[in-house]
Coordinates of C-alpha atoms in Angstrom, one line a residue:
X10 CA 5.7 7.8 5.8
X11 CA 4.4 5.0 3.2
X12 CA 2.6 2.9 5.1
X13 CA 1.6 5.1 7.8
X14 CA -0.1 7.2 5.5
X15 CA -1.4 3.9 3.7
X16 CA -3.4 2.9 6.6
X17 CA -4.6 6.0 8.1
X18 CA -5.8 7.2 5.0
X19 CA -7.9 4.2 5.4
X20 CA -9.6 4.9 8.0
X21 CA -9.6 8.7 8.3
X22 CA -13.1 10.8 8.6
X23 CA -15.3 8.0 8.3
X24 CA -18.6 8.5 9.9
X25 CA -21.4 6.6 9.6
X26 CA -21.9 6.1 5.5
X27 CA -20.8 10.0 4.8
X28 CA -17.4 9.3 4.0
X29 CA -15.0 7.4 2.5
X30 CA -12.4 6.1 4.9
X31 CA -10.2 5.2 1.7
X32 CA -9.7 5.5 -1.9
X33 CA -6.2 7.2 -0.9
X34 CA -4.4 4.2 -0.2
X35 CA -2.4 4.2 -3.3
X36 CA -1.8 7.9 -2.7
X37 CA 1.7 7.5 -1.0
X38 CA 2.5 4.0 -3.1
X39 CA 5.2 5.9 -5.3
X40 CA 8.5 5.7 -7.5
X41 CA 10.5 6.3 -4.6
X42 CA 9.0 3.1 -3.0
X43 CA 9.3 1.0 -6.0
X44 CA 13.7 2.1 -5.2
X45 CA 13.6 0.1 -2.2
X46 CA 12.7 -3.4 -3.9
X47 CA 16.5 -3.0 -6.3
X48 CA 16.4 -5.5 -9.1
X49 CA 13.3 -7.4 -8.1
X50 CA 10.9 -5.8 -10.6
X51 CA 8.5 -8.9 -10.6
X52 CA 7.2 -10.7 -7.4
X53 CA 4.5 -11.2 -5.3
X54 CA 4.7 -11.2 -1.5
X55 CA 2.6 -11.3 1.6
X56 CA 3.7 -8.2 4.2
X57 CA 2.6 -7.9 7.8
X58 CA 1.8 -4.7 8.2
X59 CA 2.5 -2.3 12.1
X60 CA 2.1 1.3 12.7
X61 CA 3.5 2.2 15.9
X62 CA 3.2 5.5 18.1
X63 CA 6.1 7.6 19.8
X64 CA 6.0 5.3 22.3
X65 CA 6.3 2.4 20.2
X66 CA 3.0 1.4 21.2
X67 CA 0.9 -0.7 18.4
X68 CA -1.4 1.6 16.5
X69 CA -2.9 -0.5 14.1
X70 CA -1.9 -4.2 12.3
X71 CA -2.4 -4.7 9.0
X72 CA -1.9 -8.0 6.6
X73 CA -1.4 -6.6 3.0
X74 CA -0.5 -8.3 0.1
X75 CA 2.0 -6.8 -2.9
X76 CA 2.5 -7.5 -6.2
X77 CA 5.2 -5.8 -8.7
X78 CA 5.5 -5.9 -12.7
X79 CA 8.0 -3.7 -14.6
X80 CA 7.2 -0.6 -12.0
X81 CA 3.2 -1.4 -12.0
X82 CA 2.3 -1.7 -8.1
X83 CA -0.9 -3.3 -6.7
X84 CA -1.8 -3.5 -3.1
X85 CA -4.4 -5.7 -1.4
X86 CA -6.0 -4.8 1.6
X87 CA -9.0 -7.1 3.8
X88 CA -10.4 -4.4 6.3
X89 CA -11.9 -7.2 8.1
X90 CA -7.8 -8.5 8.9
X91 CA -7.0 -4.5 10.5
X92 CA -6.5 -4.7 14.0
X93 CA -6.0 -1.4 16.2
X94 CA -6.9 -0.2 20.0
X95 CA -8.6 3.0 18.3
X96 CA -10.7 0.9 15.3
X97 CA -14.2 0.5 16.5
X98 CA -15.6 -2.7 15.2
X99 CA -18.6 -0.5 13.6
X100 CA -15.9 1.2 11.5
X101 CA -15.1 -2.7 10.0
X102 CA -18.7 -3.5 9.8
X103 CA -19.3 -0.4 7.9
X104 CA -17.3 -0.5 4.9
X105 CA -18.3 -4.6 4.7
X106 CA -21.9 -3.0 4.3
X107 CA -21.2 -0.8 2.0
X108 CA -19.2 -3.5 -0.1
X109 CA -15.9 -1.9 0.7
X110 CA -13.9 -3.5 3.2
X111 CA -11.7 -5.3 0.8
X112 CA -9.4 -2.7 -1.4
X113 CA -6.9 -2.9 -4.0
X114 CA -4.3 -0.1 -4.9
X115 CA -2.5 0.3 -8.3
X116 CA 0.1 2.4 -9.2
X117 CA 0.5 3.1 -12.2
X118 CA 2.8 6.1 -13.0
X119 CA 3.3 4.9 -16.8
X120 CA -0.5 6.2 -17.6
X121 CA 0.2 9.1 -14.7
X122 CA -3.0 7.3 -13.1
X123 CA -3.8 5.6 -9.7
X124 CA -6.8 3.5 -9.6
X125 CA -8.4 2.2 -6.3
X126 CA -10.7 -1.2 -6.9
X127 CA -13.4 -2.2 -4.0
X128 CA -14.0 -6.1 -5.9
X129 CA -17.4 -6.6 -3.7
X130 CA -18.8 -3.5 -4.9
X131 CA -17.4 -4.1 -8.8
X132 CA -16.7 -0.5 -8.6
X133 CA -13.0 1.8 -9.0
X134 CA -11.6 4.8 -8.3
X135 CA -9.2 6.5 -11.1
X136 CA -7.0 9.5 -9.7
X137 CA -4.4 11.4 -11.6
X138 CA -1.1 10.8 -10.0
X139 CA 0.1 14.5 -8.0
X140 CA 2.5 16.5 -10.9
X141 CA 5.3 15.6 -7.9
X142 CA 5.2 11.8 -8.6
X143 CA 4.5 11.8 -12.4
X144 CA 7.7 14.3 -12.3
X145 CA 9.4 11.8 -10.1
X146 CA 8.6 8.9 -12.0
X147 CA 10.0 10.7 -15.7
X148 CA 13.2 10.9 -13.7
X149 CA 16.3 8.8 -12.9
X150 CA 16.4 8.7 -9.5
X151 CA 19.3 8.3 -7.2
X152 CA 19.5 5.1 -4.5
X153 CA 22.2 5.9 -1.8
X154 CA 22.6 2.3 0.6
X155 CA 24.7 2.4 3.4
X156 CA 25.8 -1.3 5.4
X157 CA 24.8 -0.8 8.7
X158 CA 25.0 -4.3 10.3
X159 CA 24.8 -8.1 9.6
X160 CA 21.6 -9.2 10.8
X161 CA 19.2 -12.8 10.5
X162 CA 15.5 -11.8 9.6
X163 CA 12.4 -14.7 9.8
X164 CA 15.6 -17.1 9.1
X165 CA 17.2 -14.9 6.5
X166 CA 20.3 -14.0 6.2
X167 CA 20.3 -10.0 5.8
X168 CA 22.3 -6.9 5.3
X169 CA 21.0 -3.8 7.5
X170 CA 20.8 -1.1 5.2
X171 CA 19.9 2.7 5.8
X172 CA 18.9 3.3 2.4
X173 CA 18.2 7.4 1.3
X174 CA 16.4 7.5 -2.7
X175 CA 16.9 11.2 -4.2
X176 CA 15.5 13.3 -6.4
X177 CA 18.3 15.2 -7.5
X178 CA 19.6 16.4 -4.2
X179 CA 16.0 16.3 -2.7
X180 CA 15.3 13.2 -0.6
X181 CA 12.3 11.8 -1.7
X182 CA 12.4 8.7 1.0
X183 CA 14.5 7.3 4.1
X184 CA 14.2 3.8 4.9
X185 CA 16.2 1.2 6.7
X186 CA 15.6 -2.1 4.7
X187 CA 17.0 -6.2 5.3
X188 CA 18.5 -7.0 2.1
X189 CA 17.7 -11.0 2.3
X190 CA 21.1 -12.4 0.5
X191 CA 19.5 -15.5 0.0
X192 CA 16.4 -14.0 -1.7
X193 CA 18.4 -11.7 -4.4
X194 CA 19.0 -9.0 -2.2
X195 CA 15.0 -8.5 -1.8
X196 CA 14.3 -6.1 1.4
X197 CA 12.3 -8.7 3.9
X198 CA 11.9 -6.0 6.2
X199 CA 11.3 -2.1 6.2
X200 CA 10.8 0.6 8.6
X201 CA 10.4 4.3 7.7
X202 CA 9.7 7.2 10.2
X203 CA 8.0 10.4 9.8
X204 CA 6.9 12.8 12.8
X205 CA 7.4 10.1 15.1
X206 CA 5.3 7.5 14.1
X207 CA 7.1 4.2 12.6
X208 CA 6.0 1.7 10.2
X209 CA 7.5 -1.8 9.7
X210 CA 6.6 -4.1 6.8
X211 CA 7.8 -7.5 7.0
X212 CA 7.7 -9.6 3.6
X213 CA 7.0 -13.6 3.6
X214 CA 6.0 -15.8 0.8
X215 CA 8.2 -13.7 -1.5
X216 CA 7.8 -15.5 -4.9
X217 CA 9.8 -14.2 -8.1
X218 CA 6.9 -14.7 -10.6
X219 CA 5.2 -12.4 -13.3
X220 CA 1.8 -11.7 -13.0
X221 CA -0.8 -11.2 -15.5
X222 CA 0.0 -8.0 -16.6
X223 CA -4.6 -7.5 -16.5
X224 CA -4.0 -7.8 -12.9
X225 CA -3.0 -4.2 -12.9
X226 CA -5.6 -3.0 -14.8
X227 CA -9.1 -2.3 -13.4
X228 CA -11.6 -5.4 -14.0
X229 CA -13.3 -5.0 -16.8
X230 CA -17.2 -4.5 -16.2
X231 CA -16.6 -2.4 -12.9
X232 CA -18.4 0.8 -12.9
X233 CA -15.8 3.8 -12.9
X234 CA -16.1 7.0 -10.1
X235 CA -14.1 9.8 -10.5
X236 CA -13.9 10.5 -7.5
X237 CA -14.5 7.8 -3.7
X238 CA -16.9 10.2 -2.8
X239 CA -19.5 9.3 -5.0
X240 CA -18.9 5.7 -4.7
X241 CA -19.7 5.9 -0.8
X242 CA -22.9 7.5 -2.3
X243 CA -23.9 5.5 -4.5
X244 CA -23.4 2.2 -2.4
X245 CA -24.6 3.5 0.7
X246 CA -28.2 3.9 -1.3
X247 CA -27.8 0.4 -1.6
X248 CA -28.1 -0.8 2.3
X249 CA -31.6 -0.5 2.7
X250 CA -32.7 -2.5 -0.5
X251 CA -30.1 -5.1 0.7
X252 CA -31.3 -5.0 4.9
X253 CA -34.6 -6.1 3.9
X254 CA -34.0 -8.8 2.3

C-alpha cells in the first residue's frame, strides 16, 4: 500500500539518533502510482494524508504536498504536521534536531534513481530504483477502470472508480479513485488497501501548472549520502556543537 508504506517507513526503527526513521519515503512512490493521475502529467496539489487500522481507527495524519512533470514525482513532507496516537512527541522533536523533520521525495525512474532531500540539513539521499520498478517503468502498462458510482467529493462532482494498473497480467496496484469531472478527470480522492490497513489521500488546491523542471533535481550545493544511514551520522555529530550554543 502507497501511502501506508510512505508513512511508516517514516517513522520506523527510530531510536534515539541511531536510526533513520526515513529516507524510504519515495520507496513505494512508483510508475504504477503515476497510472492513477490519467492525463494530468503536470500539476501540483496539496493531499491530506490518513492511515487507518482494521478497525478503521486513525493511525497517523499526514499533510503532504505533490508535484508531477512528464512522470518526474516529488513529495513534500513537514514531520512537525504528522499526527498519530502511537507518535511520541520526542520522535518529532528528534528528527527537527537532527535537521530532518522536513523531507522531500523524488521519483525519478527516467535516471532509474530516487533521491530523498532533508532542505534543513542541505543534505540528499540517492537510491537506485528496485530492478522491479525500473522494469516497470520501461514498460507499457495496462489501466483497467471500472464505474462504480456517481458520487460529490469536497464539492466535486466525481465518478467512483475501482481502478486495477497491470503489468502484463500481474497487478501491480488496486485503487478506488474520484475522478473529479470538473477538474479533467483528476482522482481527488484515493484509497488503497493492503493487509488490512487503508490509506486515503484526498487532493485540494489541485493546479494544472509546470514546474521548474530543477525542482526535481537535488539542490545544487547539498552534500550527497549514499546511503540515510550515514546522514543520521553525520548530523547527529552535529547536536552537541549546536546545544551549546
Amino acid at each position: 500500500m502507497i501511502v501506508a508504506a510512505v508513512l511508516f517507513s517514516l517513522l520506523a526503527g527510530f531510536t534515539g539518533f541511531a536510526q533513520l526513521p526515513a529516507g524510504g519515503s519515495a520507496m513505494d512512490l512508483n510508475s504504477a502510482m503515476l497510472k492513477l493521475f490519467g492525463s494530468a502529467t503536470a500539476f501540483t496539489a496539496r493531499a491530506d494524508v490518513q492511515v487507518l487500522d482494521p478497525k478503521e481507527v486513525e493511525q497517523l495524519r499526514t499533510p503532504m504536498t505533490f508535484a508531477n512533470l512528464d512522470g518526474r514525482l516529488r513529495v513534500e513532507i513537514d514531520m512537525s504536521q504528522m499526527r498519530g496516537k502511537d507518535l511520541p512527541p520526542a520522535t518529532v522533536a528528534g528528527l527537527k534536531q537532527l535537521g530532518m523533520d522536513r523531507v522531500v521525495s523524488l521519483l525519478r525512474t527516467d535516471k532509474k534513481l530516487k533521491y530523498i532531500i532533508y532542505p534543513n540539513a542541505q543534505s540528499y539521499v540517492s537510491l537506485p530504483l528496485p530492478k522491479e520498478d525500473t522494469a516497470v517503468a520501461n514498460q507499457n502498462l495496462k489501466v483497467e477502470k471500472s464505474a462504480l458510482a456517481k458520487e460529490t467529493v469536497d464539492g466535486h462532482p466525481c465518478v467512483k472508480n475501482q481502478v486495477i494498473v497491470k503489468s502484463g497480467e500481474k497487478v501491480m496496484l488496486t485503487a478506488t479513485t474520484w475522478n473529479a469531472s470538473d477538474l479533467k478527470d483528476f482522482p481527488v480522492q484515493i484509497i488503497t488497501k493492503e493487509k488490512d490497513m487503508t490509506s486515503i489521500m484526498r487532493f485540494q488546491q489541485i493546479l494544472f501548472v509546470r514546474l521548474d523542471a530543477k525542482q526535481f533535481e537535488p539542490p545544487a550545493g547539498f552534500k550527497q549520502y549514499s546511503d540515510p544511514e550515514t546522514l543520521v551520522i553525520v548530523q547527529s555529530k552535529k547536536i552537541p556543537a549546536a546545544t551549546k550554543k
